[in-house]
């Protein structure tokens, strides 16, 4: 019984190291990669929301910092994220019997260019988009706008992380 504890620990150790280094976030970061940088995401959408590009940049930086042990660099990062906010659109999604909108949808789309200086075959150019539905009786201001941006950015940054580092 005394030896069973040691055998179990030994088997767990062998299992973990035989599969390589495991990350709880699923990130697959190439050896030698220590830094990342997020360049400005210019807002090229027809409907321009002031400060949106900075808000998105900070959200992406925070997400990567929280999910990895990479260090944020303002330049010369091993991983480079850049792109544009290509769409910021509000559209009706459902109607009432009086032919008025019952619900509106805010959609934000981001075009990403990702460069991995340590492993160039991982470079990626892809668009990501998500939406937030809210009642048509409310305006997209204040806490409604803040909640919408937070939910959309949370999903888009997660999708970007999965596509660039988790390879999902």
Tab-separated table of C-alpha atoms in Angstrom:
chain	number	residue	atom	x	y	z
A	1	UNK	CA	0.000	0.000	0.000
A	2	UNK	CA	2.898	2.300	0.812
A	3	UNK	CA	4.421	1.735	-2.616
A	4	UNK	CA	1.110	2.204	-4.453
A	5	UNK	CA	1.259	5.941	-3.766
A	6	UNK	CA	4.721	6.233	-5.314
A	7	UNK	CA	3.798	4.074	-8.288
A	8	UNK	CA	0.728	6.231	-8.950
A	9	UNK	CA	2.777	9.436	-8.829
A	10	UNK	CA	5.393	7.898	-11.136
A	11	UNK	CA	2.752	6.785	-13.651
A	12	UNK	CA	1.089	10.222	-13.649
A	13	UNK	CA	4.438	11.941	-14.172
A	14	UNK	CA	5.349	9.661	-17.066
A	15	UNK	CA	1.936	10.133	-18.658
A	16	UNK	CA	2.089	13.933	-18.462
A	17	UNK	CA	5.603	14.245	-19.850
A	18	UNK	CA	5.189	11.618	-22.561
A	19	UNK	CA	2.444	13.723	-24.145
A	20	UNK	CA	4.520	16.904	-24.086
A	21	UNK	CA	3.834	19.973	-22.040
A	22	UNK	CA	0.148	20.343	-21.344
A	23	UNK	CA	-1.564	23.708	-21.216
A	24	UNK	CA	-4.930	24.107	-19.514
A	25	UNK	CA	-5.902	26.787	-22.053
A	26	UNK	CA	-5.042	24.542	-24.986
A	27	UNK	CA	-2.437	26.993	-26.263
A	28	UNK	CA	0.184	25.541	-28.564
A	29	UNK	CA	3.039	28.013	-28.329
A	30	UNK	CA	6.213	27.152	-30.282
A	31	UNK	CA	9.416	26.781	-28.243
A	32	UNK	CA	11.333	30.036	-27.894
A	33	UNK	CA	8.213	32.178	-28.230
A	34	UNK	CA	8.166	34.616	-25.331
A	35	UNK	CA	6.518	37.839	-26.509
A	36	UNK	CA	3.574	39.130	-28.481
A	37	UNK	CA	2.461	42.483	-29.762
A	38	UNK	CA	-0.930	43.820	-30.744
A	39	UNK	CA	-0.834	46.599	-33.308
A	40	UNK	CA	-3.644	49.081	-33.774
A	41	UNK	CA	-6.811	47.683	-35.335
A	42	UNK	CA	-7.965	50.532	-37.562
A	43	UNK	CA	-11.715	51.052	-37.717
A	44	UNK	CA	-12.636	50.972	-41.423
A	45	UNK	CA	-16.350	50.257	-40.957
A	46	UNK	CA	-18.959	52.586	-42.447
A	47	UNK	CA	-20.405	53.313	-38.999
A	48	UNK	CA	-17.470	54.479	-36.874
A	49	UNK	CA	-17.738	54.126	-33.101
A	50	UNK	CA	-15.123	56.407	-31.472
A	51	UNK	CA	-12.535	54.548	-29.395
A	52	UNK	CA	-13.648	51.110	-30.575
A	53	UNK	CA	-10.246	50.206	-32.039
A	54	UNK	CA	-8.461	50.979	-28.759
A	55	UNK	CA	-11.089	49.099	-26.748
A	56	UNK	CA	-10.651	46.022	-28.953
A	57	UNK	CA	-6.832	46.204	-28.820
A	58	UNK	CA	-6.880	46.258	-25.003
A	59	UNK	CA	-9.361	43.351	-24.851
A	60	UNK	CA	-7.185	41.219	-27.140
A	61	UNK	CA	-4.027	42.039	-25.167
A	62	UNK	CA	-5.741	41.207	-21.870
A	63	UNK	CA	-7.124	37.927	-23.187
A	64	UNK	CA	-3.723	36.709	-24.416
A	65	UNK	CA	-2.012	37.846	-21.194
A	66	UNK	CA	-4.590	35.971	-19.098
A	67	UNK	CA	-4.412	32.768	-21.150
A	68	UNK	CA	-0.643	32.469	-21.668
A	69	UNK	CA	2.645	33.304	-20.012
A	70	UNK	CA	3.697	35.482	-22.962
A	71	UNK	CA	4.944	39.016	-22.369
A	72	UNK	CA	3.347	41.984	-24.135
A	73	UNK	CA	5.832	44.038	-26.193
A	74	UNK	CA	5.022	47.269	-28.041
A	75	UNK	CA	7.260	46.173	-30.946
A	76	UNK	CA	9.312	43.245	-32.240
A	77	UNK	CA	7.076	40.609	-30.650
A	78	UNK	CA	7.452	36.938	-31.528
A	79	UNK	CA	3.717	36.871	-32.298
A	80	UNK	CA	2.141	39.863	-34.040
A	81	UNK	CA	-1.582	40.641	-34.184
A	82	UNK	CA	-2.938	43.379	-36.439
A	83	UNK	CA	-5.895	44.117	-38.657
A	84	UNK	CA	-9.032	46.194	-39.063
A	85	UNK	CA	-12.492	46.489	-37.621
A	86	UNK	CA	-14.342	46.054	-40.897
A	87	UNK	CA	-17.961	46.192	-39.791
A	88	UNK	CA	-19.960	47.862	-37.022
A	89	UNK	CA	-23.606	47.472	-37.928
A	90	UNK	CA	-26.950	47.792	-36.191
A	91	UNK	CA	-29.832	46.005	-37.896
A	92	UNK	CA	-33.346	44.878	-36.961
A	93	UNK	CA	-33.673	41.144	-36.369
A	94	UNK	CA	-37.321	40.583	-35.469
A	95	UNK	CA	-40.475	42.555	-36.179
A	96	UNK	CA	-43.746	43.179	-34.400
A	97	UNK	CA	-47.206	42.876	-35.944
A	98	UNK	CA	-47.071	46.660	-36.568
A	99	UNK	CA	-44.006	46.178	-38.832
A	100	UNK	CA	-41.610	47.789	-36.364
A	101	UNK	CA	-38.433	46.259	-35.007
A	102	UNK	CA	-38.850	44.255	-31.826
A	103	UNK	CA	-35.166	43.522	-31.503
A	104	UNK	CA	-31.953	44.986	-32.905
A	105	UNK	CA	-28.616	43.325	-33.488
A	106	UNK	CA	-25.185	44.909	-33.193
A	107	UNK	CA	-22.645	43.054	-35.316
A	108	UNK	CA	-18.911	43.698	-35.178
A	109	UNK	CA	-16.488	42.110	-37.644
A	110	UNK	CA	-12.707	42.095	-37.385
A	111	UNK	CA	-10.182	41.141	-40.055
A	112	UNK	CA	-7.062	39.702	-38.404
A	113	UNK	CA	-3.542	39.303	-39.713
A	114	UNK	CA	-1.426	37.103	-37.446
A	115	UNK	CA	2.324	36.635	-37.865
A	116	UNK	CA	4.362	34.054	-35.973
A	117	UNK	CA	8.023	34.986	-36.377
A	118	UNK	CA	9.149	31.652	-34.888
A	119	UNK	CA	6.926	29.467	-37.063
A	120	UNK	CA	5.849	31.220	-40.266
A	121	UNK	CA	3.577	28.394	-41.405
A	122	UNK	CA	1.258	29.435	-38.550
A	123	UNK	CA	0.672	32.897	-40.091
A	124	UNK	CA	-3.016	33.584	-40.566
A	125	UNK	CA	-5.340	36.061	-42.228
A	126	UNK	CA	-8.976	35.558	-41.254
A	127	UNK	CA	-12.150	37.474	-40.438
A	128	UNK	CA	-14.044	37.079	-37.170
A	129	UNK	CA	-17.513	38.325	-36.367
A	130	UNK	CA	-20.031	38.190	-33.551
A	131	UNK	CA	-23.266	39.923	-32.567
A	132	UNK	CA	-25.336	41.108	-29.618
A	133	UNK	CA	-29.141	41.319	-29.650
A	134	UNK	CA	-30.973	43.951	-27.618
A	135	UNK	CA	-34.576	45.215	-27.424
A	136	UNK	CA	-35.493	47.790	-30.070
A	137	UNK	CA	-37.106	49.878	-27.340
A	138	UNK	CA	-33.643	50.656	-25.920
A	139	UNK	CA	-30.892	52.695	-27.505
A	140	UNK	CA	-27.339	51.460	-27.921
A	141	UNK	CA	-25.865	53.811	-25.333
A	142	UNK	CA	-24.481	53.573	-21.804
A	143	UNK	CA	-24.625	50.190	-20.120
A	144	UNK	CA	-26.353	48.534	-23.112
A	145	UNK	CA	-23.480	49.544	-25.407
A	146	UNK	CA	-20.864	48.556	-22.809
A	147	UNK	CA	-22.438	45.124	-22.336
A	148	UNK	CA	-22.742	44.631	-26.101
A	149	UNK	CA	-19.082	45.503	-26.716
A	150	UNK	CA	-17.894	43.313	-23.830
A	151	UNK	CA	-19.832	40.251	-25.019
A	152	UNK	CA	-18.853	40.671	-28.650
A	153	UNK	CA	-15.177	41.317	-27.873
A	154	UNK	CA	-15.055	38.390	-25.451
A	155	UNK	CA	-16.241	36.034	-28.182
A	156	UNK	CA	-14.073	37.492	-30.952
A	157	UNK	CA	-10.888	37.517	-28.824
A	158	UNK	CA	-11.596	33.927	-27.767
A	159	UNK	CA	-12.064	32.917	-31.415
A	160	UNK	CA	-8.819	34.703	-32.377
A	161	UNK	CA	-6.943	32.971	-29.550
A	162	UNK	CA	-8.332	29.582	-30.610
A	163	UNK	CA	-7.408	30.141	-34.257
A	164	UNK	CA	-3.873	31.430	-33.601
A	165	UNK	CA	-2.649	29.679	-30.473
A	166	UNK	CA	-5.026	26.828	-29.619
A	167	UNK	CA	-5.396	25.699	-33.264
A	168	UNK	CA	-9.100	24.903	-32.891
